Every structure is written in structure tokens, then in C-alpha cells.
GROMACS .gro file of C-alpha atoms in nm:
model
  261
    1MET     CA    1  -2.491   3.324   0.880
    2LYS     CA    2  -2.564   3.190   1.224
    3TYR     CA    3  -2.282   3.017   1.409
    4ASP     CA    4  -2.482   2.756   1.595
    5ALA     CA    5  -2.396   2.488   1.848
    6SER     CA    6  -2.336   2.231   1.574
    7ASN     CA    7  -2.072   2.452   1.408
    8ALA     CA    8  -1.909   2.522   1.742
    9THR     CA    9  -1.893   2.153   1.830
   10GLY     CA   10  -1.744   2.066   1.491
   11ASP     CA   11  -1.476   2.335   1.512
   12ALA     CA   12  -1.392   2.242   1.870
   13GLY     CA   13  -1.352   1.879   1.763
   14GLU     CA   14  -1.108   1.967   1.485
   15TYR     CA   15  -0.899   2.198   1.705
   16TYR     CA   16  -0.886   1.950   1.991
   17PHE     CA   17  -0.785   1.667   1.758
   18GLY     CA   18  -0.501   1.877   1.613
   19TYR     CA   19  -0.383   1.961   1.965
   20TRP     CA   20  -0.408   1.599   2.080
   21VAL     CA   21  -0.206   1.459   1.786
   22SER     CA   22   0.066   1.723   1.825
   23HIS     CA   23   0.082   1.693   2.203
   24LYS     CA   24   0.020   1.322   2.265
   25LEU     CA   25   0.153   1.151   1.951
   26GLN     CA   26   0.403   1.430   1.880
   27TRP     CA   27   0.331   1.402   1.509
   28PRO     CA   28   0.267   1.692   1.271
   29CYS     CA   29  -0.102   1.761   1.215
   30ARG     CA   30  -0.238   2.010   0.963
   31LEU     CA   31  -0.602   2.116   0.977
   32LEU     CA   32  -0.750   2.179   0.632
   33ASP     CA   33  -0.955   2.488   0.552
   34VAL     CA   34  -1.153   2.342   0.261
   35ASP     CA   35  -1.390   2.063   0.362
   36LEU     CA   36  -1.387   1.801   0.085
   37GLY     CA   37  -1.439   1.512   0.323
   38ILE     CA   38  -1.099   1.546   0.489
   39ASP     CA   39  -1.053   1.770   0.793
   40ALA     CA   40  -0.690   1.702   0.882
   41GLN     CA   41  -0.368   1.550   0.752
   42VAL     CA   42  -0.133   1.371   0.990
   43GLU     CA   43   0.222   1.266   0.909
   44ALA     CA   44   0.329   0.942   1.076
   45LEU     CA   45   0.684   0.981   1.202
   46ASP     CA   46   0.912   0.683   1.250
   47SER     CA   47   1.017   0.554   1.592
   48ASP     CA   48   1.305   0.804   1.601
   49GLY     CA   49   1.077   1.098   1.529
   50GLU     CA   50   1.206   1.136   1.173
   51THR     CA   51   0.975   1.239   0.891
   52THR     CA   52   0.862   0.962   0.657
   53GLY     CA   53   0.652   1.139   0.396
   54ASN     CA   54   0.366   0.901   0.477
   55PHE     CA   55   0.037   1.066   0.570
   56ILE     CA   56  -0.303   0.977   0.710
   57ALA     CA   57  -0.613   1.171   0.604
   58VAL     CA   58  -0.869   1.224   0.879
   59GLN     CA   59  -1.235   1.318   0.889
   60ILE     CA   60  -1.333   1.434   1.236
   61LYS     CA   61  -1.679   1.381   1.384
   62ALA     CA   62  -1.745   1.554   1.715
   63GLN     CA   63  -2.044   1.432   1.914
   64THR     CA   64  -2.191   1.561   2.238
   65GLU     CA   65  -2.284   1.218   2.364
   66GLU     CA   66  -2.154   0.965   2.613
   67SER     CA   67  -2.110   0.699   2.342
   68ILE     CA   68  -2.064   0.692   1.966
   69GLN     CA   69  -2.383   0.753   1.773
   70PRO     CA   70  -2.446   0.574   1.438
   71MET     CA   71  -2.339   0.764   1.128
   72SER     CA   72  -2.377   0.714   0.753
   73LEU     CA   73  -2.124   0.763   0.475
   74SER     CA   74  -2.214   0.970   0.171
   75ARG     CA   75  -2.119   0.845  -0.174
   76LYS     CA   76  -1.929   1.165  -0.262
   77HIS     CA   77  -1.709   1.137   0.047
   78PHE     CA   78  -1.643   0.769   0.002
   79GLU     CA   79  -1.557   0.809  -0.368
   80TYR     CA   80  -1.321   1.093  -0.279
   81TRP     CA   81  -1.150   0.883  -0.013
   82GLN     CA   82  -1.106   0.605  -0.266
   83SER     CA   83  -0.949   0.845  -0.517
   84ILE     CA   84  -0.665   0.969  -0.294
   85ARG     CA   85  -0.345   0.777  -0.229
   86THR     CA   86  -0.365   0.821   0.143
   87PRO     CA   87  -0.526   0.598   0.408
   88VAL     CA   88  -0.834   0.759   0.560
   89LEU     CA   89  -0.951   0.754   0.920
   90ILE     CA   90  -1.285   0.864   1.059
   91VAL     CA   91  -1.219   0.996   1.407
   92VAL     CA   92  -1.497   1.050   1.660
   93LEU     CA   93  -1.443   1.287   1.951
   94LEU     CA   94  -1.693   1.270   2.235
   95PHE     CA   95  -1.764   1.581   2.438
   96PRO     CA   96  -1.734   1.652   2.723
   97SER     CA   97  -1.524   1.342   2.800
   98LYS     CA   98  -1.279   1.420   2.514
   99LYS     CA   99  -1.245   1.051   2.435
  100LEU     CA  100  -1.121   0.977   2.084
  101PHE     CA  101  -1.203   0.678   1.864
  102PHE     CA  102  -1.104   0.591   1.508
  103HIS     CA  103  -1.220   0.377   1.216
  104TYR     CA  104  -0.997   0.293   0.919
  105VAL     CA  105  -1.184   0.329   0.589
  106ASP     CA  106  -1.093  -0.004   0.434
  107PRO     CA  107  -1.089   0.020   0.050
  108LEU     CA  108  -1.181  -0.350   0.032
  109ARG     CA  109  -1.493  -0.311   0.242
  110GLU     CA  110  -1.827  -0.256   0.066
  111TYR     CA  111  -1.963   0.055   0.237
  112LEU     CA  112  -2.205   0.166  -0.035
  113SER     CA  113  -2.505  -0.007  -0.185
  114SER     CA  114  -2.564  -0.021  -0.561
  115ASP     CA  115  -2.830   0.252  -0.541
  116GLY     CA  116  -2.575   0.501  -0.412
  117HIS     CA  117  -2.683   0.514  -0.051
  118ALA     CA  118  -2.475   0.403   0.242
  119SER     CA  119  -2.511   0.031   0.290
  120GLY     CA  120  -2.530   0.082   0.662
  121SER     CA  121  -2.427   0.312   0.940
  122LEU     CA  122  -2.099   0.294   1.117
  123THR     CA  123  -2.171   0.207   1.476
  124GLU     CA  124  -1.973   0.202   1.797
  125SER     CA  125  -1.849  -0.152   1.722
  126ASP     CA  126  -1.671  -0.022   1.408
  127PHE     CA  127  -1.444   0.204   1.613
  128GLN     CA  128  -1.150   0.151   1.842
  129ARG     CA  129  -1.008   0.379   2.109
  130LEU     CA  130  -0.745   0.627   1.991
  131SER     CA  131  -0.459   0.662   2.237
  132THR     CA  132  -0.083   0.696   2.242
  133ALA     CA  133  -0.072   0.314   2.222
  134SER     CA  134  -0.228   0.346   1.873
  135LYS     CA  135   0.098   0.481   1.731
  136VAL     CA  136   0.221   0.147   1.600
  137GLU     CA  137  -0.106   0.067   1.422
  138LEU     CA  138  -0.138   0.418   1.281
  139ARG     CA  139   0.217   0.400   1.150
  140LYS     CA  140   0.135   0.073   0.972
  141LEU     CA  141  -0.177   0.230   0.823
  142ALA     CA  142   0.027   0.523   0.695
  143TYR     CA  143   0.254   0.278   0.513
  144ARG     CA  144  -0.035   0.065   0.386
  145HIS     CA  145  -0.089   0.255   0.064
  146ALA     CA  146   0.284   0.256  -0.012
  147SER     CA  147   0.281  -0.118   0.055
  148ASN     CA  148  -0.017  -0.172  -0.173
  149ARG     CA  149   0.147   0.026  -0.453
  150LEU     CA  150   0.459  -0.188  -0.425
  151ARG     CA  151   0.252  -0.508  -0.436
  152GLN     CA  152   0.068  -0.379  -0.743
  153ARG     CA  153   0.397  -0.312  -0.922
  154LEU     CA  154   0.532  -0.655  -0.829
  155ARG     CA  155   0.227  -0.840  -0.957
  156PRO     CA  156   0.304  -0.800  -1.333
  157ILE     CA  157   0.658  -0.918  -1.267
  158ASP     CA  158   0.524  -1.234  -1.105
  159TRP     CA  159   0.291  -1.289  -1.401
  160GLU     CA  160   0.575  -1.258  -1.651
  161CYS     CA  161   0.794  -1.499  -1.455
  162ARG     CA  162   0.510  -1.749  -1.445
  163ARG     CA  163   0.454  -1.711  -1.820
  164ILE     CA  164   0.823  -1.773  -1.897
  165ARG     CA  165   0.835  -2.083  -1.679
  166ASN     CA  166   0.515  -2.218  -1.833
  167MET     CA  167   0.657  -2.165  -2.181
  168LEU     CA  168   0.969  -2.363  -2.087
  169ASP     CA  169   0.781  -2.642  -1.912
  170GLU     CA  170   0.886  -2.969  -2.077
  171ASP     CA  171   0.547  -3.119  -1.994
  172ARG     CA  172   0.362  -2.843  -2.176
  173PRO     CA  173   0.193  -2.951  -2.500
  174GLY     CA  174   0.386  -2.814  -2.797
  175TYR     CA  175   0.704  -2.763  -2.596
  176ASN     CA  176   0.990  -2.664  -2.829
  177PRO     CA  177   1.319  -2.570  -2.662
  178ASN     CA  178   1.470  -2.465  -2.996
  179SER     CA  179   1.207  -2.202  -3.055
  180ASP     CA  180   1.325  -1.850  -3.126
  181ALA     CA  181   1.074  -1.747  -2.861
  182ALA     CA  182   1.322  -1.861  -2.596
  183LEU     CA  183   1.582  -1.619  -2.732
  184ASP     CA  184   1.328  -1.339  -2.725
  185GLU     CA  185   1.281  -1.389  -2.352
  186ILE     CA  186   1.637  -1.268  -2.281
  187GLU     CA  187   1.519  -0.909  -2.317
  188THR     CA  188   1.212  -0.988  -2.104
  189ILE     CA  189   1.439  -1.108  -1.821
  190ASN     CA  190   1.655  -0.796  -1.862
  191GLU     CA  191   1.348  -0.573  -1.836
  192LEU     CA  192   1.219  -0.757  -1.530
  193GLU     CA  193   1.558  -0.714  -1.367
  194ARG     CA  194   1.545  -0.338  -1.431
  195LYS     CA  195   1.201  -0.318  -1.273
  196LEU     CA  196   1.314  -0.509  -0.964
  197ILE     CA  197   1.614  -0.277  -0.927
  198GLU     CA  198   1.373   0.020  -0.936
  199LEU     CA  199   1.156  -0.135  -0.664
  200ARG     CA  200   1.438  -0.254  -0.439
  201LEU     CA  201   1.479   0.077  -0.256
  202SER     CA  202   1.106   0.101  -0.175
  203ALA     CA  203   1.102  -0.260  -0.056
  204SER     CA  204   1.409  -0.208   0.161
  205SER     CA  205   1.261   0.106   0.317
  206LEU     CA  206   0.927  -0.061   0.390
  207ARG     CA  207   1.094  -0.366   0.542
  208LYS     CA  208   1.301  -0.144   0.770
  209LYS     CA  209   0.998   0.053   0.886
  210THR     CA  210   0.728  -0.216   0.897
  211GLY     CA  211   0.917  -0.548   0.900
  212ASN     CA  212   0.751  -0.647   0.571
  213ASP     CA  213   0.896  -0.620   0.219
  214CYS     CA  214   0.547  -0.663   0.065
  215GLY     CA  215   0.644  -0.968  -0.138
  216TYR     CA  216   0.955  -0.821  -0.300
  217SER     CA  217   1.185  -1.106  -0.192
  218ALA     CA  218   0.929  -1.362  -0.308
  219SER     CA  219   0.915  -1.189  -0.648
  220VAL     CA  220   1.293  -1.197  -0.672
  221GLY     CA  221   1.278  -1.570  -0.600
  222LYS     CA  222   1.026  -1.621  -0.882
  223PHE     CA  223   1.240  -1.411  -1.112
  224LYS     CA  224   1.549  -1.621  -1.037
  225LYS     CA  225   1.358  -1.942  -1.109
  226ALA     CA  226   1.239  -1.803  -1.442
  227TYR     CA  227   1.595  -1.702  -1.522
  228ASP     CA  228   1.731  -2.045  -1.423
  229ASP     CA  229   1.477  -2.219  -1.648
  230LEU     CA  230   1.559  -1.993  -1.942
  231SER     CA  231   1.933  -2.017  -1.884
  232GLU     CA  232   1.912  -2.397  -1.874
  233CYS     CA  233   1.718  -2.395  -2.199
  234LEU     CA  234   1.960  -2.159  -2.372
  235SER     CA  235   2.273  -2.340  -2.255
  236GLY     CA  236   2.143  -2.683  -2.348
  237ASP     CA  237   2.265  -2.899  -2.633
  238MET     CA  238   2.110  -2.688  -2.911
  239ASP     CA  239   2.234  -2.588  -3.254
  240TRP     CA  240   2.234  -2.220  -3.166
  241LYS     CA  241   2.385  -2.233  -2.819
  242GLU     CA  242   2.705  -2.063  -2.939
  243GLN     CA  243   2.515  -1.828  -3.170
  244THR     CA  244   2.589  -1.504  -2.987
  245HIS     CA  245   2.808  -1.368  -2.712
  246ALA     CA  246   2.490  -1.226  -2.555
  247VAL     CA  247   2.351  -1.576  -2.496
  248ARG     CA  248   2.672  -1.698  -2.331
  249THR     CA  249   2.689  -1.386  -2.114
  250PHE     CA  250   2.325  -1.420  -2.019
  251CYS     CA  251   2.377  -1.772  -1.889
  252GLU     CA  252   2.651  -1.656  -1.652
  253ARG     CA  253   2.450  -1.389  -1.472
  254SER     CA  254   2.423  -1.332  -1.096
  255PHE     CA  255   2.151  -1.137  -0.921
  256ALA     CA  256   2.296  -1.078  -0.575
  257HIS     CA  257   2.235  -0.705  -0.624
  258LEU     CA  258   1.859  -0.767  -0.602
  259SER     CA  259   1.877  -0.902  -0.248
  260LEU     CA  260   1.766  -0.686   0.046
  261ASP     CA  261   2.026  -0.842   0.276
   0.00000   0.00000   0.00000
């Protein structure tokens, strides 16, 4: 097999990128042997240089031009990038200037057309310069998937809280505060509390590292409102308000342990 100029340029681009990340960003960079659409894996360290376990996947495009040339995205690569739980960057390295540029593959952007072809080329305007000043943005990108996962896990909690409050809305047609359904929601609240406890550590870690708790505190606020509405209903002047010790205990709960402060 002939090792032509194109192969040499591609290999040089990967090796230079690995060197640049290790030397300039001082982050670990691992070049991958098998080309499945990802050439390198970079771990974003925190501001103290500590490992975070958050990675960025990188496809490297080396070009022997003075400016970035248009490029298309194949369906197989894009579908692979969408399937992994790691943010993906396309990095362009220009030779001989050794200037680096990057583009974040946004999962919300429509890159592909319905017929399976790229909907358009990435052009120079899609890229931004990669430099040591990019550290902050790259670190946020590394946390983005963790942030999205947390938001996805909080969403069903928000839905359940909304459902409970709607059920207890006095203005709702068919409102019946004596319904056994209200009693059944005690276990729902208990389960939502358990889920929030599970997510608290992730939310606390993300807030410390990115300044954003990804909606966790807002979800706790919605949870407390749903609890307050249910507690008010259960402790009201109803025939069964003294029915069980569990009901009385439920109405005296505190949720300070859910706070991030």
C-alpha cells in the first residue's frame, strides 16, 4: 500500500494535535488507532489540574491550505457521533502555519438531509480558533453531556410535580380533596425525594465546576410546592386526617437535605 502525501498530512495532523493539547492545554490526549470517526480523546481537567472524568472526542482534519476548505459530513460519522455520550469536536489543522480551529458538533443542529447526504458543507465561518484561551469553553463542552443527562433525569420529576399540583388544584373540574388518590401520592412524593437525593451529588459537582446546577434547584422548588399542596390537602379538615401515623408524619417533613447550599 502506498503511503502518499494525503496519509502523511493526516498522520502529521493527529500527532501535532496530540502534542499541542498536551503541551499547550496540559490536558491528557489519547490518539486512537481505530478510525471510527474519532481520532483522539481529550480529558478536560479542572482549573486545579485535577482529573474530572469528562472527555471530548475529536476528529482531526489536516489541510495544506492557508484557510479552511469546505468539508462535508458523512451520515455514518454523524450517526456515530450522536450515539456516544461524549461531545464531539471537528478540529482543522492548517499546514504549514500550524493554526488550529474547532467546530462543536451540536446534536440539536440539523446537519443531514432526509436523503442521507450532508445538508451542507462546514465552512470557515463554522469554526473558531483553538488556543489556550479556549480552555474555559472546552471545559464547558466536556461537561455539556453530563449536564444534559442531569436535565433529562430532572424532567420526569418536574412532570410528576406538575401532575400532583394539577390534581390538587381547587379550580380543577372534578376536584375532590377526599379522594383516596391524594393518599396514594404520598409514595409518589417519597419516590421523587429519593430520585432528587440520587441527583444531588451530580448537581453539586456540576455547579462547582460550571456555575450551573442544570435546573436541580428549580426542580427541588417544584417538588416542595407539590409536597406543600399535598400536605395541606392531607392535613385539612377531612374524615381521614387522623387515619394513619404515616399521614401525620408525612405532613411534618422537611427537605433541607435536598439543598445544594
